Amino acid sequence: MVRIFPAGAVVLILVTALWFRDLCATLLTLAVVGGAVLWTLASMALLGIPLSLISASVIPVLLLVAGVGDAVHLLSAFRRARREGAEPGPATQSALDHTFGPCLLTSLTSAAGFAALLTSDVPLVAQLGLPAALGIGLAFVITFLGLPPLLARGWVSGGSERGAWGEALAARIEGWVAARPGAFVLAGLAVIGLCAFGASQVRVESRMLGDFAADHPLRTTRAHFEERLGGVSAIEVFVQPGPDSTWHTDLEEGELPTRYLERDAMEGIAALTSALRGPKFRELGALSVLSLSDYLVDMHYVLEDRAPGSRVLPPSKEAAAQFLLLYEGGSPQDPTTDLLHPDRDRQRVQVRIQNLATPEFFALAEAIEEEARARLPKDLDVRVTGNTFMIQAAHQSLIRNLALGLGIALLAVFSAVLIGTRSLRLAFLGLIPNVFPLLLAGAAMAVGGVELRLATSVIFCVVFGIAVDDTIHFLAALGQHSEKSTRAQVGAALRGTGSALVATTAILVGGLGTLSLSDVLANRLFGALSALALLGALAADLFFLPALLLWRSPEPESPA
């Protein structure tokens, strides 16, 4: 955060300064996003939301670039009105008339996209949702409460005719698309289909510390531990009473169960331990195994003066109970307490494993559970668990969480566009170009070998929440010229919003690019994939969406 946030601020200043060529406009834009970031961080402190490894870098930069959209659209509309000859007061009113409604909708949809992260089962991901949604709302409030009084006083100029180059570019794009709308539609659908196929190839898997580069000290240290010290991650095999067992309940007061010390139970645990150390499980990723039977065998071996053939289990449950008593009184830290619960109704077998990807991990876990059920007496039940198991289980729920989050965001966007345009056709058409950047990000992940895991899953909801802003502004501008022909509507919408869409995308891409300075691989991937997806969203809104509107338009076309 120490390096990334200042770099993002520098990018914001440079892009807005080059775009507006007006010191006051640049400073006002910076004031809006700076205020939103500060108020959001203060709100997180009040609400007790911590800064995590990811959110500490992502949230400030995300708000720095995402919160700038409203200010850019308001200032662009104001400057356009000033260039057309309006005084500061009327120009401010015109800018508010043209941007307040669309900006309100975009703020709501962006906030919905971020809030969709709250549906995640993973706290690290869910904690990004509320601060980001809150920050977007604060940026909107600051923009429309703080900027209009200053604009009405003439703090910002209208700029020179050179500042109208965006309108000229929009007119050129209109000419290209209007000449061959069908070709643009077919090309767009082909690209979407190709990206959809690529996105379907993304692997849903994760490895511990996978968000760090391969040469990061944490990764290399972990590899050393796996090679020399038997691994770091573990699968815990809990042996517990079966559903129909009563031996752990039919006891006198103060009596401890001795079922695990009976010969068949001890032999079952020892056989399981031996099998897990065999070649089959080593090939699956097991590195080392530890169970209570190891301690019982060691104690028997020592008490028999290390005689040949004495490295075996104790002959009876009474002898095993005496061995446990010796361990308990023989040292300040009884090593068996990590493997046998004090109530002696649960026992644990610890299997340290390699740093496995999600599919390989669950293949090993299933094989361990199957082996345990085959080796242990029928009145004992088995449950595979542990911290690593819980983390990998969270990754298995990624698709469900992602689908739920995107479904909520899609519904919010559809509703917002429907309310803003009062047209079912435009509401449906508005969804198509916003699915494209998601598919583009997924295809890029597949090509680059990037797995869908906790950190990268955040990209989709965030990109959708931001990318839809361009579509809403374009469709809102389209609706302001509903009395015109489709060709004239599209041309007016492109000229009215095209330059602002390019400006906000440039700021977003430049700001997110600063995440490449992060030491965390997940943050770098977030920045690169988000920037790529937002460029795709801009292309879809400037080329594909106008082509969809013009293709087979029921209205007669007339020159713009």
XYZ file of C-alpha atoms in Angstrom:
560
model
C 0.000 0.000 0.000
C 2.905 2.360 0.767
C 4.129 2.175 -2.850
C 0.947 1.366 -4.734
C -1.390 4.100 -3.497
C 1.005 6.990 -4.246
C 1.697 5.492 -7.666
C -2.041 5.316 -8.334
C -2.439 8.931 -7.268
C 0.354 9.976 -9.653
C -1.334 8.129 -12.531
C -4.647 9.784 -11.695
C -3.088 13.249 -11.654
C -1.195 12.711 -14.913
C -4.140 11.296 -16.870
C -6.653 13.889 -15.657
C -4.153 16.712 -16.228
C -3.484 15.559 -19.792
C -7.168 15.035 -20.422
C -8.635 18.246 -19.002
C -5.567 20.506 -19.328
C -7.059 22.479 -16.464
C -5.473 22.662 -13.010
C -8.756 23.175 -11.143
C -10.477 20.273 -12.913
C -7.540 18.021 -12.053
C -7.475 19.089 -8.403
C -11.243 18.722 -8.009
C -11.113 15.184 -9.430
C -8.289 14.296 -7.049
C -10.208 15.816 -4.122
C -13.268 13.670 -4.860
C -11.414 10.349 -4.938
C -9.104 11.317 -2.083
C -12.081 12.141 0.098
C -13.800 8.873 -0.848
C -10.693 6.834 0.029
C -10.200 8.572 3.397
C -13.849 8.279 4.391
C -13.922 4.612 3.363
C -10.838 3.730 5.406
C -12.305 5.625 8.367
C -15.591 3.716 7.981
C -13.695 0.426 7.915
C -12.043 1.361 11.204
C -15.401 2.251 12.761
C -17.013 -0.971 11.527
C -14.063 -3.106 12.624
C -13.273 -4.362 9.101
C -9.565 -5.278 8.993
C -7.137 -4.655 6.149
C -6.016 -8.024 4.779
C -3.115 -8.979 2.541
C -5.262 -8.284 -0.534
C -7.585 -5.486 0.627
C -4.732 -3.329 1.949
C -3.485 -2.869 -1.625
C -6.638 -3.327 -3.674
C -9.249 -1.181 -1.889
C -7.372 2.171 -1.881
C -6.293 1.830 -5.525
C -9.700 0.512 -6.585
C -11.474 3.479 -5.009
C -8.855 5.862 -6.346
C -9.629 4.877 -9.928
C -13.244 3.662 -9.713
C -14.451 6.688 -7.756
C -13.231 9.093 -10.430
C -15.929 8.206 -12.995
C -18.674 10.457 -11.666
C -16.351 13.456 -11.445
C -15.025 12.942 -14.981
C -18.520 12.663 -16.476
C -19.785 15.736 -14.595
C -16.743 17.825 -15.525
C -16.835 16.661 -19.161
C -20.518 17.586 -19.500
C -19.868 20.977 -17.868
C -16.937 21.767 -20.152
C -18.914 20.708 -23.218
C -21.736 23.073 -22.255
C -19.230 25.881 -21.672
C -17.688 25.320 -25.123
C -21.174 25.617 -26.589
C -21.461 29.093 -25.071
C -23.299 28.548 -21.764
C -22.382 30.585 -18.677
C -21.080 28.710 -15.596
C -24.471 28.582 -13.848
C -26.526 27.235 -16.782
C -23.622 24.993 -17.797
C -23.636 23.472 -14.306
C -27.383 22.887 -14.470
C -27.056 21.301 -17.915
C -24.270 19.035 -16.677
C -26.371 17.958 -13.702
C -29.380 17.271 -15.934
C -27.310 15.057 -18.195
C -25.179 13.200 -15.626
C -26.948 12.982 -12.253
C -29.348 10.176 -13.228
C -26.816 8.045 -15.113
C -24.172 8.537 -12.406
C -26.668 7.536 -9.734
C -27.440 4.348 -11.652
C -23.778 3.578 -12.284
C -22.941 4.128 -8.617
C -25.743 1.775 -7.593
C -24.719 -0.919 -10.087
C -21.016 -0.614 -9.223
C -21.874 -0.839 -5.536
C -24.024 -3.898 -6.316
C -21.121 -5.509 -8.166
C -18.839 -5.020 -5.180
C -21.536 -5.946 -2.653
C -21.950 -9.260 -4.498
C -18.611 -10.237 -2.942
C -20.435 -10.394 0.405
C -22.031 -13.653 -0.759
C -18.654 -15.390 -0.663
C -18.091 -18.013 2.021
C -14.493 -16.808 2.346
C -14.013 -13.867 4.772
C -10.941 -12.623 2.879
C -13.084 -12.106 -0.228
C -16.271 -11.004 1.527
C -14.393 -8.260 3.395
C -13.700 -6.498 0.082
C -17.390 -6.053 -0.691
C -18.733 -3.571 1.847
C -15.775 -1.106 1.860
C -15.679 -0.935 -1.949
C -19.451 -0.457 -2.243
C -19.350 2.195 0.481
C -16.490 4.010 -1.244
C -18.353 4.169 -4.568
C -21.358 5.685 -2.813
C -19.203 8.232 -1.004
C -17.540 9.277 -4.274
C -20.983 9.930 -5.779
C -22.097 12.014 -2.788
C -18.898 14.081 -2.754
C -19.079 14.649 -6.521
C -22.647 15.908 -6.658
C -22.649 17.830 -3.390
C -19.178 19.350 -3.601
C -18.477 20.065 -7.260
C -21.607 21.863 -8.602
C -21.240 24.977 -6.360
C -17.618 25.343 -7.469
C -18.477 24.823 -11.135
C -21.241 27.433 -10.936
C -18.686 29.930 -9.666
C -16.573 29.400 -12.748
C -13.684 27.521 -11.135
C -13.323 25.297 -14.210
C -12.996 26.576 -17.770
C -14.606 25.118 -20.855
C -11.250 24.297 -22.440
C -10.160 24.936 -26.000
C -11.470 23.351 -29.174
C -8.606 20.891 -28.873
C -10.508 19.427 -25.947
C -13.308 18.457 -28.351
C -11.206 15.846 -30.134
C -13.218 13.164 -28.368
C -16.354 14.259 -30.212
C -14.488 14.012 -33.524
C -13.303 10.507 -32.668
C -16.853 9.532 -31.702
C -18.158 10.809 -35.043
C -15.564 8.718 -36.854
C -16.512 5.608 -34.872
C -20.154 6.265 -35.679
C -19.327 6.346 -39.373
C -17.423 3.052 -39.217
C -20.128 1.219 -37.274
C -23.058 2.672 -39.250
C -21.478 1.631 -42.546
C -21.208 -2.059 -41.565
C -23.248 -2.786 -38.405
C -23.765 -6.432 -39.369
C -20.031 -7.015 -39.771
C -19.329 -5.518 -36.341
C -22.085 -7.629 -34.759
C -20.835 -10.873 -36.334
C -17.220 -10.066 -35.435
C -18.263 -9.261 -31.876
C -20.244 -12.485 -31.519
C -17.302 -14.478 -32.896
C -14.925 -12.906 -30.375
C -17.409 -13.509 -27.542
C -17.739 -17.157 -28.580
C -13.977 -17.591 -28.720
C -13.558 -15.984 -25.302
C -16.359 -18.134 -23.885
C -14.566 -21.270 -25.036
C -11.293 -20.020 -23.549
C -12.949 -19.100 -20.250
C -14.432 -22.604 -19.993
C -10.882 -23.996 -19.867
C -9.925 -22.135 -16.669
C -8.927 -24.508 -13.889
C -10.518 -24.104 -10.462
C -7.670 -24.923 -8.128
C -5.342 -23.436 -5.578
C -2.080 -24.095 -3.816
C -1.002 -22.696 -0.467
C 0.934 -19.444 -0.980
C -0.071 -19.567 -4.649
C -0.642 -15.798 -4.547
C 3.123 -15.271 -4.258
C 5.656 -15.635 -7.058
C 7.582 -18.914 -7.281
C 10.825 -17.251 -6.172
C 9.251 -15.434 -3.215
C 10.995 -16.266 0.116
C 7.781 -17.708 1.537
C 7.458 -20.134 -1.368
C 11.117 -21.189 -1.327
C 11.078 -21.640 2.464
C 7.984 -23.802 2.218
C 9.612 -25.925 -0.487
C 12.648 -26.405 1.781
C 10.394 -27.563 4.631
C 8.677 -30.052 2.329
C 11.981 -31.436 1.107
C 13.852 -31.611 4.418
C 11.345 -31.538 7.282
C 8.336 -33.548 6.165
C 6.037 -30.796 4.891
C 3.965 -27.951 6.297
C 0.368 -28.582 5.209
C -1.482 -31.464 6.801
C -4.602 -33.547 6.451
C -6.085 -34.515 9.807
C -7.826 -37.892 10.003
C -10.161 -37.895 13.003
C -11.152 -41.316 14.306
C -14.310 -41.053 16.401
C -17.254 -43.141 17.597
C -19.497 -44.441 14.834
C -23.143 -43.335 14.637
C -24.376 -46.497 16.410
C -21.549 -46.767 18.966
C -22.294 -46.590 22.688
C -18.889 -47.383 24.191
C -18.127 -43.679 24.707
C -21.438 -43.045 26.535
C -21.984 -46.184 28.612
C -19.437 -45.206 31.268
C -19.430 -44.685 34.991
C -18.917 -41.148 36.256
C -15.251 -40.181 35.869
C -14.446 -43.276 33.804
C -12.523 -42.796 30.575
C -13.197 -44.936 27.490
C -10.542 -47.499 26.587
C -11.848 -48.496 23.143
C -8.868 -47.002 21.297
C -6.490 -49.035 23.468
C -8.082 -52.363 22.627
C -6.068 -54.603 20.370
C -8.227 -54.386 17.213
C -8.387 -50.579 17.409
C -4.614 -50.240 17.961
C -3.886 -52.645 15.119
C -6.295 -50.777 12.830
C -4.601 -47.429 13.536
C -1.148 -49.004 13.070
C -2.199 -50.616 9.774
C -3.627 -47.321 8.531
C -0.435 -45.496 9.495
C 1.699 -48.039 7.672
C -0.484 -47.889 4.553
C -0.356 -44.094 4.438
C 3.447 -44.299 4.464
C 3.423 -46.666 1.511
C 4.254 -45.927 -2.146
C 0.614 -45.484 -3.179
C 0.079 -42.495 -0.900
C 3.556 -41.071 -1.513
C 2.670 -40.883 -5.189
C -0.554 -39.080 -4.260
C 1.376 -36.469 -2.234
C 1.728 -37.771 1.336
C 5.084 -36.893 2.927
C 4.948 -38.059 6.540
C 2.444 -39.663 8.921
C 2.141 -39.555 12.695
C -0.317 -41.449 14.911
C -0.759 -42.621 18.496
C 0.413 -46.093 17.495
C 3.892 -44.644 16.782
C 4.259 -43.498 20.396
C 2.951 -46.782 21.789
C 5.389 -48.772 19.618
C 8.318 -46.511 20.634
C 7.538 -46.861 24.344
C 7.286 -50.645 24.080
C 10.616 -50.745 22.223
C 12.351 -48.643 24.890
C 10.915 -50.628 27.811
C 12.074 -53.864 26.164
C 15.636 -52.471 26.052
C 15.425 -52.125 22.262
C 15.468 -55.879 21.857
C 15.155 -57.200 18.295
C 11.524 -57.666 17.341
C 10.207 -55.483 20.187
C 9.178 -52.561 17.965
C 5.529 -53.659 18.120
C 2.295 -52.568 19.789
C 1.798 -53.226 23.511
C 0.261 -56.658 24.175
C -2.894 -55.386 25.951
C -5.008 -52.311 26.562
C -3.734 -52.275 30.179
C -0.150 -52.035 28.949
C -1.146 -49.314 26.480
C -2.805 -47.346 29.313
C 0.397 -47.597 31.354
C 2.433 -46.326 28.402
C 0.166 -43.277 28.101
C 0.572 -42.645 31.824
C 4.353 -42.729 31.424
C 4.171 -40.189 28.601
C 1.931 -37.956 30.701
C 4.272 -37.929 33.687
C 7.579 -38.264 31.918
C 7.849 -34.778 30.393
C 6.350 -31.289 30.799
C 4.733 -31.591 27.364
C 2.949 -34.879 26.759
C 3.366 -35.546 22.979
C 0.324 -37.840 22.860
C -2.122 -35.044 23.750
C -1.961 -33.782 20.144
C -3.188 -37.155 18.918
C -5.571 -38.417 21.627
C -8.269 -36.192 23.094
C -8.158 -35.894 26.927
C -11.607 -37.516 27.065
C -10.200 -40.388 24.943
C -13.273 -40.408 22.701
C -11.447 -39.025 19.631
C -8.089 -39.831 18.081
C -6.153 -38.072 15.318
C -3.820 -39.289 12.581
C -1.775 -36.478 11.055
C -0.697 -36.720 7.401
C 1.702 -34.029 6.198
C 1.430 -33.493 2.454
C 2.957 -31.722 -0.517
C 1.654 -28.341 -1.666
C -1.048 -29.872 -3.841
C -3.477 -28.186 -6.223
C -7.173 -28.508 -5.369
C -8.036 -31.569 -7.544
C -4.958 -33.509 -6.401
C -5.635 -32.559 -2.792
C -9.148 -33.968 -2.791
C -8.021 -37.088 -4.636
C -5.576 -37.710 -1.771
C -8.175 -36.865 0.888
C -10.701 -39.294 -0.616
C -8.085 -42.044 -0.865
C -7.101 -41.529 2.807
C -10.721 -41.701 3.954
C -11.353 -44.845 1.901
C -8.220 -46.505 3.309
C -9.160 -45.559 6.881
C -12.641 -47.042 6.588
C -11.152 -50.261 5.216
C -8.543 -50.614 8.010
C -10.474 -49.598 11.138
C -13.073 -51.559 13.134
C -16.654 -50.941 12.024
C -17.703 -49.190 15.253
C -15.186 -46.408 14.583
C -15.998 -43.596 12.194
C -13.619 -41.409 10.182
C -13.673 -37.713 9.301
C -11.017 -36.021 7.174
C -10.509 -32.379 8.137
C -7.869 -29.795 9.064
C -7.018 -26.205 8.150
C -5.733 -27.155 4.698
C -8.880 -29.180 4.055
C -11.109 -26.232 5.003
C -9.169 -23.852 2.743
C -9.420 -26.205 -0.210
C -13.115 -26.800 0.484
C -13.629 -23.032 0.244
C -12.043 -23.121 -3.210
C -14.493 -25.804 -4.283
C -17.336 -23.381 -3.549
C -15.824 -20.710 -5.824
C -18.021 -21.483 -8.819
C -21.193 -21.372 -6.726
C -20.165 -18.122 -5.028
C -19.088 -16.567 -8.315
C -22.299 -17.536 -10.088
C -24.400 -16.198 -7.214
C -22.468 -12.930 -7.048
C -22.599 -12.335 -10.804
C -26.274 -13.270 -10.869
C -27.034 -10.606 -8.281
C -24.939 -8.064 -10.187
C -26.600 -8.918 -13.529
C -30.053 -8.501 -11.999
C -29.054 -5.147 -10.503
C -27.687 -3.924 -13.833
C -30.692 -5.108 -15.803
C -33.006 -3.349 -13.342
C -30.943 -0.155 -13.434
C -30.886 -0.007 -17.250
C -34.594 -0.822 -17.418
C -35.388 1.984 -14.986
C -33.109 4.417 -16.769
C -34.263 3.668 -20.327
C -37.742 2.174 -19.777
C -36.949 -0.243 -22.590
C -36.739 -4.022 -22.263
C -34.844 -4.191 -25.549
C -32.145 -1.800 -24.343
C -31.978 -3.531 -20.961
C -31.257 -6.902 -22.621
C -28.880 -5.439 -25.190
C -27.017 -3.619 -22.425
C -26.095 -6.915 -20.768
C -24.353 -8.388 -23.813
C -21.325 -6.047 -23.998
C -20.857 -6.385 -20.247
C -20.577 -10.165 -20.362
C -17.761 -9.820 -22.881
C -15.119 -8.364 -20.486
C -15.807 -11.216 -18.037
C -15.277 -13.802 -20.770
C -12.189 -11.927 -21.958
C -10.690 -12.034 -18.452
C -11.502 -15.752 -18.191
C -9.934 -16.491 -21.574
C -6.803 -14.529 -20.620
C -6.557 -16.581 -17.423
C -6.786 -19.812 -19.397
C -4.145 -18.711 -21.908
C -1.835 -17.479 -19.147
C -2.282 -20.588 -16.992
C -3.839 -18.576 -14.156
C -6.082 -20.681 -11.930
C -9.440 -19.540 -10.636
C -8.838 -19.258 -6.906
C -9.877 -16.994 -4.054
C -7.861 -13.962 -5.129
C -8.599 -14.144 -8.857
C -12.321 -14.830 -8.352
C -12.698 -11.272 -7.038
C -11.830 -9.908 -10.497
C -15.118 -10.894 -12.121
C -17.530 -9.126 -9.762
C -15.282 -6.067 -9.578
C -14.824 -5.795 -13.366
C -18.522 -6.240 -14.006
C -19.400 -3.585 -11.420
C -17.064 -1.057 -13.053
C -17.454 -1.972 -16.735
C -21.217 -1.584 -16.712
C -20.819 2.132 -15.976
C -19.873 2.847 -19.599
C -22.949 1.041 -20.897
C -25.304 2.898 -18.591
C -23.873 6.296 -19.546
C -24.131 5.434 -23.247
C -27.708 4.147 -23.009
C -28.756 7.107 -20.863
C -27.382 9.498 -23.494
C -29.223 7.465 -26.122
C -32.492 7.917 -24.250
C -32.032 11.696 -24.140
C -32.466 11.736 -27.931
C -35.364 9.319 -28.215
C -37.189 11.539 -30.701
C -34.459 11.031 -33.297
C -33.752 8.123 -35.623
C -31.638 5.253 -34.348
C -28.629 6.465 -36.357
C -28.975 9.971 -34.933
C -29.447 8.632 -31.385
C -26.316 6.505 -31.610
C -24.302 9.383 -33.051
C -25.453 11.809 -30.364
C -24.766 9.281 -27.603
C -21.262 8.582 -28.910
C -20.445 12.281 -29.206
C -21.914 13.029 -25.792
C -20.226 10.232 -23.824
C -17.404 8.830 -25.971
C -14.639 11.117 -24.737
C -15.623 10.664 -21.082
C -15.723 6.880 -21.514
C -12.212 6.913 -22.957
C -10.995 9.199 -20.141
C -12.413 7.085 -17.322
C -11.082 3.882 -18.906
C -7.622 5.434 -19.272
C -7.645 6.374 -15.587
C -8.893 2.937 -14.571
C -6.343 1.072 -16.663
C -3.476 3.311 -15.558
C -4.461 3.147 -11.898
C -4.959 -0.604 -11.851
C -1.630 -0.957 -13.617
C 0.083 0.327 -10.472
C -0.851 -2.952 -8.779
C 2.019 -4.436 -10.776
C 4.246 -2.878 -8.092
C 2.790 -5.218 -5.457
C 4.883 -8.039 -3.985
C 1.757 -10.215 -3.953
C 1.135 -12.110 -7.183
C -2.644 -12.000 -6.636
C -2.604 -8.192 -6.638
C -0.545 -8.085 -9.833
C -2.921 -10.499 -11.550
C -5.892 -8.472 -10.330
C -4.460 -5.301 -11.856
C -3.474 -6.845 -15.202
C -6.661 -8.850 -15.786
C -8.926 -6.001 -14.651
C -7.169 -3.547 -16.976
C -7.510 -5.951 -19.917
C -11.193 -6.562 -19.190
C -11.935 -2.826 -18.931
C -10.282 -2.190 -22.295
C -12.515 -4.918 -23.703
C -15.536 -3.273 -22.080
C -14.668 0.074 -23.700
C -14.338 -1.553 -27.133
C -17.680 -3.331 -26.659
C -19.454 -0.097 -25.698
C -17.948 1.976 -28.512
C -18.258 -0.591 -31.305
C -20.346 -3.663 -30.455
C -23.248 -2.020 -28.618
C -23.811 0.702 -31.289
C -23.666 -2.015 -33.953
C -26.313 -4.038 -32.101
C -28.544 -0.972 -31.944
C -28.112 -0.158 -35.637
C -28.274 -3.718 -36.981
C -31.715 -4.451 -38.395
C -33.006 -1.290 -36.778
C -36.737 -0.947 -37.353
C -36.403 2.811 -37.720
C -35.363 4.603 -40.890
C -31.852 5.923 -40.727
C -30.967 9.528 -41.379
C -27.664 11.393 -41.293
C -26.538 12.448 -37.839
